[in-house]
Coordinates of C-alpha atoms in Angstrom, one line a residue:
M1 CA -25.3 4.5 5.3
G2 CA -27.1 7.6 6.4
A3 CA -27.2 10.7 4.1
L4 CA -24.6 12.6 6.5
E5 CA -22.1 9.8 6.6
E6 CA -22.5 9.3 2.9
W7 CA -21.4 12.9 2.4
I8 CA -18.4 12.3 4.8
A9 CA -17.4 9.1 3.0
E10 CA -17.5 11.0 -0.4
M11 CA -15.2 13.8 1.1
F12 CA -12.6 11.2 2.2
L13 CA -12.7 9.2 -1.1
V14 CA -12.2 12.4 -3.0
H15 CA -9.6 13.4 -0.7
S16 CA -7.7 10.0 -1.1
L17 CA -6.9 11.1 -4.8
N18 CA -4.7 13.8 -3.4
L19 CA -3.0 11.4 -1.1
L20 CA -2.2 9.1 -4.1
R21 CA -0.6 12.2 -5.8
F22 CA 1.3 12.9 -2.6
S23 CA 2.4 9.3 -2.6
A24 CA 3.5 9.4 -6.2
G25 CA 5.7 12.7 -5.3
T26 CA 7.3 11.0 -2.4
Q27 CA 8.0 8.0 -4.4
E28 CA 10.0 10.2 -6.9
K29 CA 12.2 11.6 -4.1
I30 CA 12.8 8.1 -2.8
L31 CA 13.7 6.8 -6.3
L32 CA 16.2 9.7 -6.7
L33 CA 18.0 8.4 -3.5
M34 CA 17.8 5.0 -5.0
V35 CA 19.4 6.1 -8.3
A36 CA 22.1 7.8 -6.4
M37 CA 22.7 4.5 -4.4
S38 CA 22.8 2.6 -7.7
K39 CA 25.4 5.0 -9.1
E40 CA 27.5 4.5 -6.2
L41 CA 27.4 0.9 -6.2
T42 CA 28.2 0.7 -10.0
A43 CA 31.2 3.0 -9.5
K44 CA 32.4 0.5 -6.7
L45 CA 31.9 -2.3 -9.0
N46 CA 33.8 -0.9 -11.7
E47 CA 37.0 -0.2 -9.6
G48 CA 38.5 -3.4 -11.0
E49 CA 37.9 -6.6 -12.7
I50 CA 36.0 -8.7 -10.1
S51 CA 36.8 -12.0 -11.8
T52 CA 40.4 -11.5 -10.7
Y53 CA 39.6 -10.7 -7.1
G54 CA 40.8 -13.0 -4.4
K55 CA 38.5 -13.9 -1.4
Q56 CA 39.8 -11.1 0.8
R57 CA 39.4 -8.3 -1.7
L58 CA 35.8 -9.6 -2.8
G59 CA 35.1 -9.6 1.0
A60 CA 36.3 -6.1 1.3
L61 CA 34.1 -5.0 -1.7
L62 CA 30.9 -6.4 -0.3
R63 CA 31.4 -4.7 3.1
E64 CA 32.0 -1.4 1.4
S65 CA 28.9 -2.0 -0.8
N66 CA 26.9 -3.0 2.5
A67 CA 27.9 0.3 4.0
V68 CA 26.8 2.3 0.8
I69 CA 23.4 0.3 0.8
S70 CA 22.8 1.0 4.6
S71 CA 23.7 4.6 4.3
H72 CA 21.3 5.3 1.5
Y73 CA 18.4 3.3 2.9
T74 CA 19.0 5.4 6.1
G75 CA 18.5 8.5 3.9
M76 CA 15.3 7.1 2.3
Q77 CA 13.9 6.4 5.8
A78 CA 14.6 9.9 6.8
E79 CA 13.3 11.6 3.8
M80 CA 10.1 9.4 4.2
T81 CA 9.8 10.3 7.9
R82 CA 10.1 14.0 7.0
N83 CA 7.4 13.7 4.4
L84 CA 5.0 11.9 6.6
T85 CA 5.6 14.3 9.6
G86 CA 4.4 17.1 7.3
M87 CA 1.5 15.1 6.0
V88 CA 0.1 13.6 9.2
R89 CA -1.0 17.3 10.5
I90 CA -2.5 18.1 7.2
E91 CA -4.5 15.0 7.5
A92 CA -5.7 15.8 11.0
D93 CA -6.6 19.3 9.8
Y94 CA -8.6 18.0 7.0
T95 CA -10.4 15.5 9.0
G96 CA -11.5 18.2 11.4
K97 CA -12.7 20.4 8.6
V98 CA -14.9 17.6 7.1
L99 CA -16.5 17.2 10.6
T100 CA -16.9 20.8 11.1
Q101 CA -18.5 21.3 7.7
A102 CA -20.7 18.1 8.0
L103 CA -22.0 18.9 11.5
K104 CA -22.0 22.7 11.3
I105 CA -19.8 23.1 14.3
E106 CA -19.4 26.7 15.3
L107 CA -15.9 26.5 16.7
G108 CA -14.6 23.6 14.8
A109 CA -13.8 20.0 15.5
K110 CA -11.1 19.1 18.1
L111 CA -7.7 18.1 16.7
P112 CA -5.2 15.6 18.3
P113 CA -2.1 17.3 20.1
A114 CA 0.8 17.9 17.6
N115 CA 3.3 15.8 19.7
Y116 CA 0.8 12.8 19.4
L117 CA 0.3 13.2 15.7
E118 CA 4.2 13.2 15.4
K119 CA 4.5 10.0 17.5
L120 CA 1.9 8.3 15.0
V121 CA 4.5 8.5 12.1
G122 CA 6.8 6.1 13.9
D123 CA 4.2 4.0 15.9
T124 CA 1.9 3.1 13.0
L125 CA 2.1 -0.5 12.0
I126 CA 1.9 -1.7 8.2
K127 CA 1.0 -5.4 8.3
G128 CA 2.2 -5.7 11.8
A129 CA 5.4 -3.9 11.8
P130 CA 6.4 0.0 11.9
S131 CA 7.7 1.7 8.7
A132 CA 11.2 2.0 10.1
D133 CA 11.5 -1.8 10.3
W134 CA 10.3 -2.3 6.8
W135 CA 13.1 0.0 5.7
K136 CA 15.6 -1.8 7.6
R137 CA 14.4 -5.1 6.2
Q138 CA 14.5 -3.8 2.6
A139 CA 18.1 -2.6 3.2
L140 CA 19.2 -6.0 4.5
D141 CA 17.4 -7.7 1.6
T142 CA 19.0 -5.6 -1.1
Q143 CA 22.5 -6.1 0.7
F144 CA 21.9 -9.9 0.6
R145 CA 20.6 -9.9 -3.1
F146 CA 23.5 -7.7 -4.2
A147 CA 26.2 -9.8 -2.5
S148 CA 24.6 -13.0 -3.8
Q149 CA 24.7 -11.8 -7.4
V150 CA 28.3 -10.5 -7.2
R151 CA 29.6 -13.7 -5.5
L152 CA 27.7 -15.8 -8.3
G153 CA 29.1 -13.8 -11.2
S154 CA 32.5 -13.8 -9.5
A155 CA 32.4 -17.6 -9.1
Q156 CA 31.3 -18.0 -12.9
G157 CA 34.2 -15.9 -14.1
E158 CA 31.9 -13.1 -15.5
T159 CA 33.3 -9.7 -16.3
T160 CA 32.6 -6.7 -14.2
S161 CA 30.2 -5.5 -16.9
Q162 CA 28.2 -8.7 -16.7
I163 CA 28.1 -8.5 -12.9
V164 CA 26.8 -4.9 -13.2
S165 CA 24.0 -6.2 -15.5
R166 CA 23.1 -8.8 -12.7
V167 CA 22.7 -5.8 -10.2
L168 CA 21.0 -3.2 -12.5
G169 CA 19.2 -5.4 -15.0
K170 CA 19.5 -6.0 -18.7
S171 CA 19.8 -2.4 -19.6
A172 CA 22.5 -1.6 -16.9
K173 CA 21.3 2.0 -16.5
A174 CA 20.8 3.5 -13.1
A175 CA 18.3 5.9 -14.5
D176 CA 16.0 2.9 -15.2
L177 CA 15.2 2.8 -11.6
A178 CA 13.1 6.0 -11.9
P179 CA 10.2 5.5 -14.2
S180 CA 8.6 8.7 -15.5
T181 CA 5.4 7.8 -14.0
P182 CA 6.0 6.1 -10.6
A183 CA 3.6 3.2 -9.7
T184 CA 2.8 1.3 -6.5
P185 CA 3.0 -2.3 -7.3
P186 CA 2.5 -5.2 -4.8
M187 CA 5.7 -6.2 -2.8
P188 CA 7.8 -7.6 -4.5
A189 CA 7.4 -6.4 -7.9
G190 CA 9.2 -4.5 -10.8
T191 CA 9.4 -3.4 -14.3
P192 CA 11.3 -5.7 -16.6
G193 CA 14.6 -4.3 -17.9
A194 CA 14.9 -3.0 -21.5
P195 CA 16.8 -5.4 -24.0
A196 CA 20.6 -4.8 -24.2
A197 CA 21.8 -2.9 -27.3
P198 CA 22.8 -5.2 -30.3
A199 CA 26.6 -6.3 -30.2
A200 CA 29.1 -4.5 -32.6
K201 CA 30.5 -6.5 -35.4
G202 CA 33.5 -8.5 -34.5
P203 CA 34.4 -11.4 -32.2
A204 CA 31.3 -12.8 -30.5
P205 CA 31.0 -11.4 -26.9
A206 CA 30.8 -13.6 -23.9
P207 CA 27.0 -14.8 -23.3
D208 CA 25.3 -12.4 -21.0
P209 CA 24.3 -14.1 -17.9
V210 CA 21.2 -12.1 -17.3
A211 CA 18.2 -13.7 -18.9
P212 CA 16.2 -11.5 -21.3
G213 CA 13.6 -9.5 -19.5
E214 CA 15.5 -10.0 -16.0
Q215 CA 15.0 -6.9 -14.0
G216 CA 18.0 -6.8 -11.9
I217 CA 18.0 -6.8 -8.2
L218 CA 18.0 -2.9 -7.8
K219 CA 14.9 -2.7 -10.0
T220 CA 13.3 -5.1 -7.5
S221 CA 14.5 -2.9 -4.6
A222 CA 13.0 0.2 -6.2
A223 CA 9.6 -1.4 -6.7
N224 CA 9.6 -2.5 -3.2
A225 CA 10.5 1.0 -2.1
R226 CA 7.6 2.4 -3.9
A227 CA 5.2 0.0 -2.5
L228 CA 6.7 0.8 1.1
V229 CA 6.1 4.6 0.4
H230 CA 2.6 4.1 -0.8
S231 CA 1.8 1.9 2.2
S232 CA 3.3 4.2 4.6
V233 CA 1.2 7.2 3.3
Q234 CA -2.0 5.3 3.4
A235 CA -1.4 3.8 6.9
V236 CA -0.3 7.0 8.6
A237 CA -3.1 9.1 6.8
N238 CA -5.6 6.7 8.2
A239 CA -4.2 6.6 11.6
A240 CA -4.3 10.4 11.9
R241 CA -7.8 10.3 10.7
L242 CA -8.7 7.8 13.4
A243 CA -7.1 9.8 16.0
S244 CA -9.1 12.8 14.9
F245 CA -12.4 10.8 15.1
Q246 CA -11.5 9.7 18.7
Q247 CA -10.6 13.3 19.7
N248 CA -14.3 14.1 18.7
S249 CA -15.9 11.0 20.3
D250 CA -18.9 13.1 21.2
L251 CA -19.7 13.4 17.6
I252 CA -18.9 10.0 16.2
E253 CA -21.1 6.9 16.2
C254 CA -18.4 4.4 14.7
L255 CA -15.8 3.8 12.1
V256 CA -16.7 2.9 8.5
W257 CA -14.3 0.7 6.2
L258 CA -14.4 2.1 2.6
S259 CA -13.0 -0.3 -0.1
T260 CA -12.3 0.6 -3.8
L261 CA -14.9 -0.6 -6.2
D262 CA -12.8 -2.1 -8.9
S263 CA -11.1 -5.4 -9.9
H264 CA -7.8 -4.7 -8.3
T265 CA -9.4 -4.8 -4.7
C266 CA -8.5 -8.0 -3.0
L267 CA -11.0 -10.2 -1.3
L268 CA -9.6 -9.3 2.1
C269 CA -10.7 -5.7 1.7
A270 CA -13.8 -6.3 -0.6
M271 CA -15.5 -8.2 2.2
R272 CA -14.9 -5.2 4.7
D273 CA -16.5 -2.7 2.4
L274 CA -18.9 -0.4 4.3
H275 CA -18.5 -2.6 7.6
E276 CA -18.6 -0.7 10.8
Y277 CA -16.2 -0.8 13.8
S278 CA -16.4 0.6 17.2
L279 CA -14.4 3.9 17.7
H280 CA -12.0 3.2 20.5
D281 CA -11.2 -0.5 20.3
Q282 CA -12.2 -1.3 16.6
E283 CA -14.5 -4.1 17.3
P284 CA -16.5 -5.4 14.6
I285 CA -20.2 -4.3 14.6
N286 CA -22.8 -6.8 13.5
H287 CA -20.1 -8.8 11.4
T288 CA -17.1 -10.9 12.2
H289 CA -14.3 -9.5 10.2
E290 CA -11.5 -8.5 12.4
W291 CA -10.0 -4.9 12.1
A292 CA -6.5 -6.4 11.3
G293 CA -4.6 -3.1 11.2
G294 CA -7.4 -1.1 9.5
P295 CA -7.8 0.6 6.1
G296 CA -4.5 1.3 4.4
A297 CA -2.6 -1.1 6.8
I298 CA -4.0 -4.4 6.4
H299 CA -1.7 -5.3 3.7
F300 CA 0.9 -3.7 1.3
S301 CA -0.3 -1.2 -1.2
C302 CA -3.8 -1.2 0.3
R303 CA -6.1 1.7 -1.0
C304 CA -8.8 1.4 1.6
V305 CA -10.0 4.6 3.3
L306 CA -11.3 5.2 6.7
S307 CA -14.5 7.1 7.1
T308 CA -17.1 7.4 10.0
R309 CA -20.8 7.3 10.9
T310 CA -21.5 10.5 12.8
K311 CA -24.4 11.1 15.1
S312 CA -27.3 12.7 13.1
F313 CA -28.3 16.2 13.4
K314 CA -31.2 15.3 15.5
D315 CA -29.1 13.5 18.0
L316 CA -26.7 16.4 18.2
G317 CA -29.5 18.8 18.8
I318 CA -29.0 20.7 15.4
E319 CA -32.1 22.0 13.8
L320 CA -31.2 21.3 10.1
D321 CA -32.3 19.0 7.3
E322 CA -30.0 16.0 6.9
P323 CA -27.9 16.2 3.7
G324 CA -29.1 14.6 0.4
D325 CA -27.8 11.3 -1.2
S326 CA -24.3 11.4 -2.4
T327 CA -22.1 9.0 -4.8
R328 CA -18.9 7.1 -4.5
P329 CA -16.5 6.3 -7.5
S330 CA -16.2 2.9 -9.1
D331 CA -14.4 1.6 -12.2
G332 CA -17.6 2.1 -14.1
G333 CA -18.2 5.7 -12.9
A334 CA -20.1 7.1 -9.9
V335 CA -22.5 4.9 -8.1
S336 CA -24.7 5.4 -5.1
S337 CA -22.7 5.7 -1.8
K338 CA -25.1 3.0 -0.5
M339 CA -23.5 0.4 -2.9
N340 CA -21.0 -1.9 -1.0
F341 CA -18.6 -4.3 -2.8
K342 CA -21.1 -7.2 -2.6
D343 CA -23.8 -5.2 -4.6
F344 CA -20.8 -3.9 -6.9
L345 CA -20.0 -7.6 -7.6
A346 CA -23.4 -8.5 -8.3
S347 CA -23.8 -5.6 -10.7
K348 CA -21.1 -6.8 -13.0
D349 CA -21.5 -9.4 -15.7
K350 CA -20.4 -13.0 -15.6
D351 CA -17.2 -12.4 -17.4
W352 CA -16.1 -9.7 -15.2
R353 CA -16.9 -11.9 -12.0
A354 CA -15.1 -14.9 -13.7
E355 CA -11.8 -12.7 -14.1
Y356 CA -12.1 -11.3 -10.7
L357 CA -13.0 -14.5 -8.6
G358 CA -11.4 -17.1 -10.9
P359 CA -13.4 -19.7 -12.9
G360 CA -13.8 -22.2 -10.1
R361 CA -15.2 -19.6 -7.5
A362 CA -17.1 -17.8 -10.1
E363 CA -19.1 -21.0 -11.0
M364 CA -19.9 -21.5 -7.3
Y365 CA -21.0 -17.9 -6.8
E366 CA -23.2 -18.0 -10.0
A367 CA -24.8 -21.1 -8.8
G368 CA -25.5 -19.3 -5.4
K369 CA -23.4 -21.7 -3.4
I370 CA -21.2 -19.0 -2.0
T371 CA -21.4 -15.3 -1.2
L372 CA -18.3 -12.9 -1.0
N373 CA -18.0 -13.3 2.6
D374 CA -17.8 -17.2 2.1
L375 CA -14.5 -16.5 0.1
M376 CA -12.8 -15.8 3.5
N377 CA -12.8 -17.6 6.8
L378 CA -13.8 -15.7 10.0
K379 CA -10.0 -14.6 10.7
G380 CA -9.9 -13.1 7.1
R381 CA -7.6 -15.8 5.6
K382 CA -8.2 -16.5 1.9
L383 CA -9.9 -19.7 1.2
T384 CA -8.6 -22.0 -1.4
L385 CA -10.9 -23.4 -4.1
E386 CA -10.5 -26.8 -2.6
E387 CA -11.5 -25.5 0.8
L388 CA -14.6 -23.7 -0.5
Q389 CA -15.6 -26.9 -2.5
A390 CA -15.0 -29.1 0.5
K391 CA -17.2 -26.6 2.7
Y392 CA -20.2 -26.5 0.2
K393 CA -19.9 -30.1 -1.3

């Protein structure tokens, strides 16, 4: 990386922290809607003793519950779209300001048309599908799992309280869906439910059908929603940035993929760190790793950031000295912006590499039999240990 693109990369990496904060704030809004859905479903379940329901009444309950779930997920999608529509313009403006400041452009960088940016919100793909499709899929998944647990509890003669526990988790509190510090776990994931309160003295209660630590289907739904919010923010932000780069193609040489330098970065992203791609068709430059949706959209909960290599001051006819060296963050503190994930991996001790790669792969890495790129095939599919061993036998 040249000094100028190092500075631009640093600006976008620092800005990515603000995007994470925005994502966390949006997650809280979505989780409040999830809590409202949880309370409405709980009230519907508590309208009678489900174990006494006949087939017709149980079917009516599930149809009504499906309508509740569908309505609330429509509200979540609308809230997400509203937030993304506001963010996408901010992201384009920020990208323009970075280019303007970096290249000393007198009149400022060009911005994509507002209607094009708004269209990006609906068109941007996350792992091959638009955000709206993922919300519909999550709604259908929640409906299916809700109905399955209600039917299972009813078939086993469980009380309504026990069926509510199946839905909400061991603690059976709607508020548990909204943790004080929202996270962005991989899909699907969730936080285990708190243990039930000790039973009062008296006749022994019926055994609780929810195993200790079981989270309940709505907690899984909440975790999935948090992951989708984070992924939508990252994907749309990077799409807006790409549109801004393309709008200023006279200033841009190529795109640069920035991965996070820590142990949570997957191999799919690690091997693309600092790799370059063409501006308009995102073709790999001097490597074979496909764009695959790009930073923020290659998989759920991706934390990668899109940056760029601009033309130099000299190429642009600007009589200024190039900026000095800059840094990028890592889990061990600031490092040179020239350090890619391969160098970052080599800088760690053997124990760190063994934990990140896994013992078998780490042993081959330490022996010099494989490199970071060898851990993936040319299409970006992760290789198994057995495939690696066969390849380098």
